[in-house]
Coordinates of C-alpha atoms in Angstrom, one line a residue:
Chain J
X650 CA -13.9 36.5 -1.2
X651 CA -14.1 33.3 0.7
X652 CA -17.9 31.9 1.9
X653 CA -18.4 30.4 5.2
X654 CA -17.9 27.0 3.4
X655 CA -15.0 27.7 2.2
X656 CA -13.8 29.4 5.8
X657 CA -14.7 26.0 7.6
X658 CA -12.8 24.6 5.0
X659 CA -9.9 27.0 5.9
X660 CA -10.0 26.8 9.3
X661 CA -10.6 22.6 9.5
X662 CA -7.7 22.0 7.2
X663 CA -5.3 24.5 9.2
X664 CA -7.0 22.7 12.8
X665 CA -6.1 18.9 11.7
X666 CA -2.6 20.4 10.3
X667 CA -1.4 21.3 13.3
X668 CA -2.0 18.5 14.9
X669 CA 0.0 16.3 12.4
X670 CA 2.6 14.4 13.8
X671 CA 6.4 15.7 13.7
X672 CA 8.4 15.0 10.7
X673 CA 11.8 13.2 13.4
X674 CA 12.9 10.6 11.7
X675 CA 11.2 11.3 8.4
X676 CA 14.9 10.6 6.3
X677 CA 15.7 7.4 8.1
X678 CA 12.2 6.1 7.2
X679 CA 12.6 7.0 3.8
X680 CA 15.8 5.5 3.3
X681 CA 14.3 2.6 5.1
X682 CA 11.6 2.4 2.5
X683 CA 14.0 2.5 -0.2
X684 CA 16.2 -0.4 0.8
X685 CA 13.3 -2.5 1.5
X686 CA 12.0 -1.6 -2.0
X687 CA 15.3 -2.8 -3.2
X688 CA 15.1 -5.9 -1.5
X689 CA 11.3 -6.5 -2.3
X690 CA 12.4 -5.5 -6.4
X691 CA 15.4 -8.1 -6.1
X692 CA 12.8 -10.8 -5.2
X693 CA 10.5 -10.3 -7.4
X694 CA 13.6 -10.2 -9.7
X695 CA 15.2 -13.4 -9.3
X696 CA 11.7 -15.4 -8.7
X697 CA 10.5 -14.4 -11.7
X698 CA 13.7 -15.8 -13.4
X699 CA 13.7 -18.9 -11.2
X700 CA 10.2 -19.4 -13.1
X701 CA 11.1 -18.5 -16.5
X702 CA 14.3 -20.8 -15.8
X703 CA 11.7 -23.3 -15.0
X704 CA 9.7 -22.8 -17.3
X705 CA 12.3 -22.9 -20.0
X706 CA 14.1 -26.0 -18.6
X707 CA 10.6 -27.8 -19.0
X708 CA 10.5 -26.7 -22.4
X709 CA 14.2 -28.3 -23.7
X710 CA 13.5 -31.0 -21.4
X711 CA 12.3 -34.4 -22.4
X712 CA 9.6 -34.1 -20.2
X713 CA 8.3 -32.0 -23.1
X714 CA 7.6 -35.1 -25.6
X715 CA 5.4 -36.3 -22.3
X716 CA 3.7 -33.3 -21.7
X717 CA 2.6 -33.1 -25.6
X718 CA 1.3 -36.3 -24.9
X719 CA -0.2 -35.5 -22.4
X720 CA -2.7 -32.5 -22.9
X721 CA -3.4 -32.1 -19.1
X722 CA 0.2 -31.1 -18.3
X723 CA 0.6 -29.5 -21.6
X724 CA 2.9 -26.4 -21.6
X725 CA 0.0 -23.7 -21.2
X726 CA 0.1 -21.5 -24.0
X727 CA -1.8 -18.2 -22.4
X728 CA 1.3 -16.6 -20.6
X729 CA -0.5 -15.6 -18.0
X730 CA -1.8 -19.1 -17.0
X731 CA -0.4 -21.0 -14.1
X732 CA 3.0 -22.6 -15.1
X733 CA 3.2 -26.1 -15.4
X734 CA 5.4 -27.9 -12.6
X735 CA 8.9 -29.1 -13.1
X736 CA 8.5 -32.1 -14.8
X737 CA 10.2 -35.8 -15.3
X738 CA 11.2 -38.1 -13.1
X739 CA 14.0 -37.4 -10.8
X740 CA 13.1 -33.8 -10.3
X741 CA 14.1 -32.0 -7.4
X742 CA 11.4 -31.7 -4.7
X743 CA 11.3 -27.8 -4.4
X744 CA 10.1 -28.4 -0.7
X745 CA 13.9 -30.0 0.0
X746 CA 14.9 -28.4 3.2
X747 CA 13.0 -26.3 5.5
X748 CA 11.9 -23.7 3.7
X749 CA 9.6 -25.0 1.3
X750 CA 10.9 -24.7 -2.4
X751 CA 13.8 -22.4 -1.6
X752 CA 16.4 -24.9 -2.2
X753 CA 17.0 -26.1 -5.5
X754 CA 15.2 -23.6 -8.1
X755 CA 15.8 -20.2 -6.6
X756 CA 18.6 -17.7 -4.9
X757 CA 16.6 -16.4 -2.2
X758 CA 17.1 -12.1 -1.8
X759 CA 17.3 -13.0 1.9
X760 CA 17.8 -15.9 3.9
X761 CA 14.7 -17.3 6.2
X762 CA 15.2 -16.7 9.7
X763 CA 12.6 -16.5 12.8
X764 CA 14.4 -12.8 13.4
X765 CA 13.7 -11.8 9.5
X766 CA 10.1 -12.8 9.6
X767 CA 10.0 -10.3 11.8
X768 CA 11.7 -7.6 8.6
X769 CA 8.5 -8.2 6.4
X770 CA 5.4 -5.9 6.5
X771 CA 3.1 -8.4 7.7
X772 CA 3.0 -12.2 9.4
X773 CA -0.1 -14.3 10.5
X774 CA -1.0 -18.2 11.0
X775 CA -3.9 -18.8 8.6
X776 CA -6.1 -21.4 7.4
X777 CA -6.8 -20.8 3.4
X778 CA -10.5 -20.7 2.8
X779 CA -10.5 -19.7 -0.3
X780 CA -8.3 -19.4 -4.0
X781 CA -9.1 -16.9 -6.3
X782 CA -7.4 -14.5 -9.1
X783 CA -4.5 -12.3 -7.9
X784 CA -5.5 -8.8 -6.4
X785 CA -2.0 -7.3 -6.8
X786 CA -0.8 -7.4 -11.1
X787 CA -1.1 -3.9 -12.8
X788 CA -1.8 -3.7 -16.1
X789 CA 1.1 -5.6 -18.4
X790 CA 2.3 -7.4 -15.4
X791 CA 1.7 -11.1 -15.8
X792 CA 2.4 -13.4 -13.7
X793 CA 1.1 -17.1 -12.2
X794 CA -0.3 -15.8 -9.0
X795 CA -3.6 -16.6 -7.0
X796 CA -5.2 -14.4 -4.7
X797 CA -5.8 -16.6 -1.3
X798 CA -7.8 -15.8 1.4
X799 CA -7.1 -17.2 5.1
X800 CA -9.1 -17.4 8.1
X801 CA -6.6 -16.1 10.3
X802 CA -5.5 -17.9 13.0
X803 CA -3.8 -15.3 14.9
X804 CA -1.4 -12.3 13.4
X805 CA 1.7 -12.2 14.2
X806 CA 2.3 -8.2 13.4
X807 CA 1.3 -6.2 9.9
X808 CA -2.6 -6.5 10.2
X809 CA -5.7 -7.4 12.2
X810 CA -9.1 -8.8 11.5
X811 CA -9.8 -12.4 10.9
X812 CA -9.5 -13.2 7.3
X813 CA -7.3 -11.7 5.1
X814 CA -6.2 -12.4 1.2
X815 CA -2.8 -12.1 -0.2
X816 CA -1.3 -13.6 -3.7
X817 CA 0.7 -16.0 -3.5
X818 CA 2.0 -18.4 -6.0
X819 CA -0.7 -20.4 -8.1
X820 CA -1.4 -24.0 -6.5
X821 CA -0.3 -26.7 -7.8
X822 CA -2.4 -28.7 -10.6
X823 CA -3.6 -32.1 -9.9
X824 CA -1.5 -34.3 -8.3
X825 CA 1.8 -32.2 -9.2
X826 CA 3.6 -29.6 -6.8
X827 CA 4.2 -26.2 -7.3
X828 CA 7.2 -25.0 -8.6
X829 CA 7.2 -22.1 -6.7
X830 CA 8.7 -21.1 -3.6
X831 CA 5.6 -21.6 -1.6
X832 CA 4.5 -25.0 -0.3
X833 CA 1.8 -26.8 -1.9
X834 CA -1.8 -25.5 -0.8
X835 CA -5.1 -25.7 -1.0
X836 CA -8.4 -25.2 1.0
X837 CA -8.2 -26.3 4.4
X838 CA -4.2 -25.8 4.3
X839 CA -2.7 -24.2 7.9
X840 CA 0.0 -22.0 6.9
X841 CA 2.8 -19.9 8.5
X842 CA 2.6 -16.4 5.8
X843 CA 4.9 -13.7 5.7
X844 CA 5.2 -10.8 3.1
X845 CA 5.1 -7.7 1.6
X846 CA 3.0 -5.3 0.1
X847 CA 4.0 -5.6 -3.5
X848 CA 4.5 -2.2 -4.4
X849 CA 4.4 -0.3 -1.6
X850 CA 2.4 1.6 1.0
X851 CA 0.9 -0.1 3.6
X852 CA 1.5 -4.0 5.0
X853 CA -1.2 -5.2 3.5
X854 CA -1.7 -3.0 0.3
X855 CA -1.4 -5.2 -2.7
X856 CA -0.2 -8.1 0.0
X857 CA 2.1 -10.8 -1.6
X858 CA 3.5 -13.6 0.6
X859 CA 6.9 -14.2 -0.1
X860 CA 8.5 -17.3 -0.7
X861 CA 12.3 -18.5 0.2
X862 CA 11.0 -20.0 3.5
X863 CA 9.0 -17.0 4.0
X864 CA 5.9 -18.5 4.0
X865 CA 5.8 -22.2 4.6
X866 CA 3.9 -25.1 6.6
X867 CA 2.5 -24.8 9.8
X868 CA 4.1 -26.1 12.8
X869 CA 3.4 -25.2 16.2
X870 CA 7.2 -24.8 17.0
X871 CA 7.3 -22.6 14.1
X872 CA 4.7 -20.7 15.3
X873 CA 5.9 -19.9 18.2
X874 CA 9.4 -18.9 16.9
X875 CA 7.6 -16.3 15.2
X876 CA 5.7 -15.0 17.5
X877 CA 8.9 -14.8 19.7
X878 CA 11.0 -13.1 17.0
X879 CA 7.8 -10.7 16.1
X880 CA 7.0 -9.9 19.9
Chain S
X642 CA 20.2 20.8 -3.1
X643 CA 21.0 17.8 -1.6
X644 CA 18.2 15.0 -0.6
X645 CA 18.8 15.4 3.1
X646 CA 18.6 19.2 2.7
X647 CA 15.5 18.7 0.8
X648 CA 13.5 16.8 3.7
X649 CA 14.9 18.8 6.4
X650 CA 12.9 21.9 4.4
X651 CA 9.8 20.0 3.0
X652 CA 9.3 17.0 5.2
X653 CA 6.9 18.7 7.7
X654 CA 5.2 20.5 4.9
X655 CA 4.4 17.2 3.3
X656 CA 3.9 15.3 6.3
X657 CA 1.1 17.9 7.6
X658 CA -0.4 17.9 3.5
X659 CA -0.1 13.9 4.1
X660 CA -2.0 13.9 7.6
X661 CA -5.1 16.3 6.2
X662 CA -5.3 14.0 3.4
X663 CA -5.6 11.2 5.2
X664 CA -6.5 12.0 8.2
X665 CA -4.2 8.8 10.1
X666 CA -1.3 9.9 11.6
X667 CA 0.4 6.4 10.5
X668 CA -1.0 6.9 7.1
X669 CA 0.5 10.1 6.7
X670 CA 3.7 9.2 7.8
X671 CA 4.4 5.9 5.3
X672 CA 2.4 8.6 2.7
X673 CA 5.3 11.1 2.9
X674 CA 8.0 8.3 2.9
X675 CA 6.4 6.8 0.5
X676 CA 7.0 10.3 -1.6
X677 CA 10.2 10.6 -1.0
X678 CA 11.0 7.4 -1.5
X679 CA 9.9 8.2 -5.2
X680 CA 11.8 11.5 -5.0
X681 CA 14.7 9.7 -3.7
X682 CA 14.6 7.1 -6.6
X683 CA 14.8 10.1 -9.2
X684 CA 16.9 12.9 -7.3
X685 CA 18.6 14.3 -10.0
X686 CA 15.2 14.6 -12.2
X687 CA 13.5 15.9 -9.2
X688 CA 16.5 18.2 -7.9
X689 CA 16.5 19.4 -11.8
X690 CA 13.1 20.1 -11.7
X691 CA 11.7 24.0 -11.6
X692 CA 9.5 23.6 -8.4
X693 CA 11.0 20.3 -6.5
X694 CA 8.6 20.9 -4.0
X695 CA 6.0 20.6 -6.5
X696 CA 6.6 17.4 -8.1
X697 CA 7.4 15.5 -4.9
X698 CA 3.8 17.3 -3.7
X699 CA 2.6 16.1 -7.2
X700 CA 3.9 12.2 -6.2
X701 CA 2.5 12.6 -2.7
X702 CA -0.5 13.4 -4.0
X703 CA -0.9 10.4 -7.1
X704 CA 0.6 7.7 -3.9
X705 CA -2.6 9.0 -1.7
X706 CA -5.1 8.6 -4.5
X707 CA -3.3 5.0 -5.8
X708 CA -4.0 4.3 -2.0
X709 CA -7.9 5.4 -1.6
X710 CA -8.4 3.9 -5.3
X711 CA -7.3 0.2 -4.2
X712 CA -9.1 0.4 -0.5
X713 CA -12.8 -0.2 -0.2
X714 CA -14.9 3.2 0.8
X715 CA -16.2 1.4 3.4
X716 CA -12.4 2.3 4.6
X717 CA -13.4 5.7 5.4
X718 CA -13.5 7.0 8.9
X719 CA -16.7 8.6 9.6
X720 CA -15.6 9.0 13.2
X721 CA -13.1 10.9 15.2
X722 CA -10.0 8.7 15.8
X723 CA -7.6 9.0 18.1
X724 CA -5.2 10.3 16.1
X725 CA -7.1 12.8 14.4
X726 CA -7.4 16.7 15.5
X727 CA -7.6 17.8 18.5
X728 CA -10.9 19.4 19.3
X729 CA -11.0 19.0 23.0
X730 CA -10.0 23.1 22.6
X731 CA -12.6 24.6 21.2
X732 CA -15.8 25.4 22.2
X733 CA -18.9 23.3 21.9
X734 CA -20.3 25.1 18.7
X735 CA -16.9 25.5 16.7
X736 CA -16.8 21.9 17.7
X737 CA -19.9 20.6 16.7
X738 CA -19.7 22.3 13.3
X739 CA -16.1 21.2 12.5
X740 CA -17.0 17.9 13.3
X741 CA -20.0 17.9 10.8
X742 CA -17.5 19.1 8.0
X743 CA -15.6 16.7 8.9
X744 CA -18.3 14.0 8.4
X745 CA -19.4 15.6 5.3
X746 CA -15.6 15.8 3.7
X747 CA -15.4 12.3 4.3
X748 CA -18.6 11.2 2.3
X749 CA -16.7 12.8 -0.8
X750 CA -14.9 11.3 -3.3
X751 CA -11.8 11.1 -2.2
X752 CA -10.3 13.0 -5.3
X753 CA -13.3 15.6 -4.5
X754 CA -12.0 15.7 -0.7
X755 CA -8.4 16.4 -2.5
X756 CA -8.8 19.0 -4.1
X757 CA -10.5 21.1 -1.3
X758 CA -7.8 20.2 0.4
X759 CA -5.3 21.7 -2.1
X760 CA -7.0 24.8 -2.5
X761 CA -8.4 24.8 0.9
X762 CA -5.2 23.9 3.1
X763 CA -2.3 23.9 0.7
X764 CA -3.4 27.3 -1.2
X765 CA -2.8 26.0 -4.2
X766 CA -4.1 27.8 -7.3
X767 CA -6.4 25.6 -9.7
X768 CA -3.6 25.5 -12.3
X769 CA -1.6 24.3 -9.2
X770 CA -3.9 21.9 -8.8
X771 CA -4.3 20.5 -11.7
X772 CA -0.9 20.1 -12.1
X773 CA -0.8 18.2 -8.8
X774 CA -3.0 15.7 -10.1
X775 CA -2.5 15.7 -13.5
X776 CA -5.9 16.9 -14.3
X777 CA -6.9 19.9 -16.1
X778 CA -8.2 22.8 -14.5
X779 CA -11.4 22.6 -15.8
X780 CA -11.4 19.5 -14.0
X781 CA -10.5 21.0 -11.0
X782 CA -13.0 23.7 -10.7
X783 CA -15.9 21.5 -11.9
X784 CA -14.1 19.0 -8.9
X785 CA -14.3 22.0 -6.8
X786 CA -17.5 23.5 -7.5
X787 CA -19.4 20.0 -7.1
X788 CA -17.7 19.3 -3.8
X789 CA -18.7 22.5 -2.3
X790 CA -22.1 22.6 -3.6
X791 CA -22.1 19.2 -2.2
X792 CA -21.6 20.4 1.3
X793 CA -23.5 23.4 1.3
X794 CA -26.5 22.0 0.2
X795 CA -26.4 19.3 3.2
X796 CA -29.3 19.8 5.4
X797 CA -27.0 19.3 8.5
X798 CA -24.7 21.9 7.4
X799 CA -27.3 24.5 7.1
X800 CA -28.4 23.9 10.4
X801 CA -25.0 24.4 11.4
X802 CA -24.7 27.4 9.8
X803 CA -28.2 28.7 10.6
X804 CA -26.9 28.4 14.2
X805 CA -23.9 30.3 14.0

């Protein structure tokens, strides 16, 4: 026996059913999810490599007798700490080349183009205003990211509003540069961001800017290749 | 069955479960991708499986609460959008009342607000349920029982009902 609660209930649920939207395309944008998956999974993949290849090259590297001298670029021992930048003189500058970092330390999943900016979930011209711990690691997943927030200057497509925050790679530490595939940042920086919700769902779910090019320096001719390639 | 043969069956099934849930006709669509893309990733287990329909139902289900866990409740719609129901059909009273449940679902929980809609829309029994979510049916019925004592007791509602 059913109460008039329960009825409404009923009847509500069966009203807003039919009015869902029809399931066309419903494969192709499932199979579409799953190769971006891929692609975002490959990523992750080979940047976290590129780090612990980084990470480990410091490590055998002279540069280690210096950073043992030299407590503030120590090797940190907390693995979940930001890693220490490529060290010794004569190091590659990971911003060689346009996009920023892409060069010399990692194999990019996909190459940086105007066009693929427009492939990832979201885009926007941002000002950081703030740097603080990462929103998107689960449980047992470790690694050197900062959660930065951006005044945004204008979104190119995957959100709205005017400030968002995404992880990125951790800034660099003093003077040094980060090793990551993200330019060097810090409050105040103008940035071009691109990305992908880490693990699914929607564009700005667990938002991580990608590197590779990806998300790099702002420059007004940048800017408007975007917003060209994302119209 | 194949994976193809599987969506052409279920997809609208789990695309209308998707839109009650959330309510967003965008949400429900990348909410039933996002399903299948997890279906898709384990075919065989899920092609192997006694109920398939259940367990990709069951993933459905875990994605939406993931999703409502990691937004703020401030989130919620407490109006009409656009892409919501259409009520422009119904008459005024039928309107006005469905619009205050709607209100009132959407100040519950939002794992309160799924299980009325599993027992409510899907016609799922409580052991159904609970196997959805991967709670226990106790949990389920004391979900259930709160949720609904929760509505009837809102002053608004009896007034609705009081009118009918």
């Amino acid at each position: 026996m059913s109460s008039p609660t329960e009825q409404q209930l009923r009847d509500l649920f069966a009203s807003e059913a039919s009015a869902a939207p029809q399931a066309v395309g419903l494969t192709d944008g499932t199979l579409r999810k799953v190769r971006h998956r891929r692609r975002v999974r490959t990523a992750w993949a080979v940047g976290m490599v590129g780090v612990v290849v980084l990470t480990v090259g410091g490590l055998t590297s002279d540069a280690l007798d210096q950073q043992r001298q030299n407590p503030p670029m120590a090797v940190p021992s907390d693995p979940t700490a930001e890693v220490a930048p490529p060290g010794g003189e004569g190091a590659t500058d990971p911003r060689d080349g346009d996009a920023v970092g892409g060069g010399a330390a990692q194999e990019c999943a996909e190459d940086y183009s105007p066009a693929a900016v427009a492939g990832r979930s979201f885009a926007f011209d941002g000002t950081v205003t703030a740097i603080g711990p990462a929103g998107s690691n689960r449980s047992g997943v470790a690694s050197p990211l900062a959660g930065v927030t951006f005044r945004v200057n204008e979104w190119f497509h995957g959100g709205a509003g005017q400030t968002v925050t995404v992880d990125m790679d951790a800034p660099p530490s003093g003077s040094g540069r980060s090793d990551a595939s993200v330019p060097a940042y810090g409050i105040g920086t103008r940035l071009l961001v691109s990305g992908e919700p880490r693990w699914g769902g929607p564009p700005l779910d667990a938002a991580i800017a990608w590197g590779c090019g990806f998300t790099r320096d702002y420059t007004a001719q940048t800017a408007a290749e975007w917003a060209d390639a994302t119209r | 069955m194949t994976f193809d043969e599987f969506v052409a069956e279920q997809g609208q099934p789990l695309l209308r479960l998707a839109f009650v849930l959330t309510g967003d006709r965008h949400l429900a669509e990348d909410l039933a991708q996002t399903a299948l893309a997890d279906a898709y990733r384990h075919w065989r287990k899920v092609a192997a499986a006694r109920a398939p329909d259940a367990y990709v139902r069951r993933m459905l289900v875990n994605a939406h609460l993931s999703w409502r866990r990691r937004r703020s409740t401030t989130e919620r719609p407490t109006e009409l959008d656009e892409t919501a129901g259409d009520w422009a059909a119904d008459p005024g009273e039928a309107i006005a009342a469905r619009e205050q449940m709607r209100l009132l679902l959407a100040s519950l929980a939002p794992r309160a607000r799924t299980v009325l809609v599993l027992r409510y829309y899907a016609d799922l029994t409580d052991a159904a349920i609970s196997e959805a979510m991967g709670v226990s049916e106790s949990s389920v019925r004391a979900t259930a029982s709160r949720a609904l004592a929760s509505l009837r007791d809102t002053a608004t509602l009896a007034d609705v009902k009081e009118n009918r």
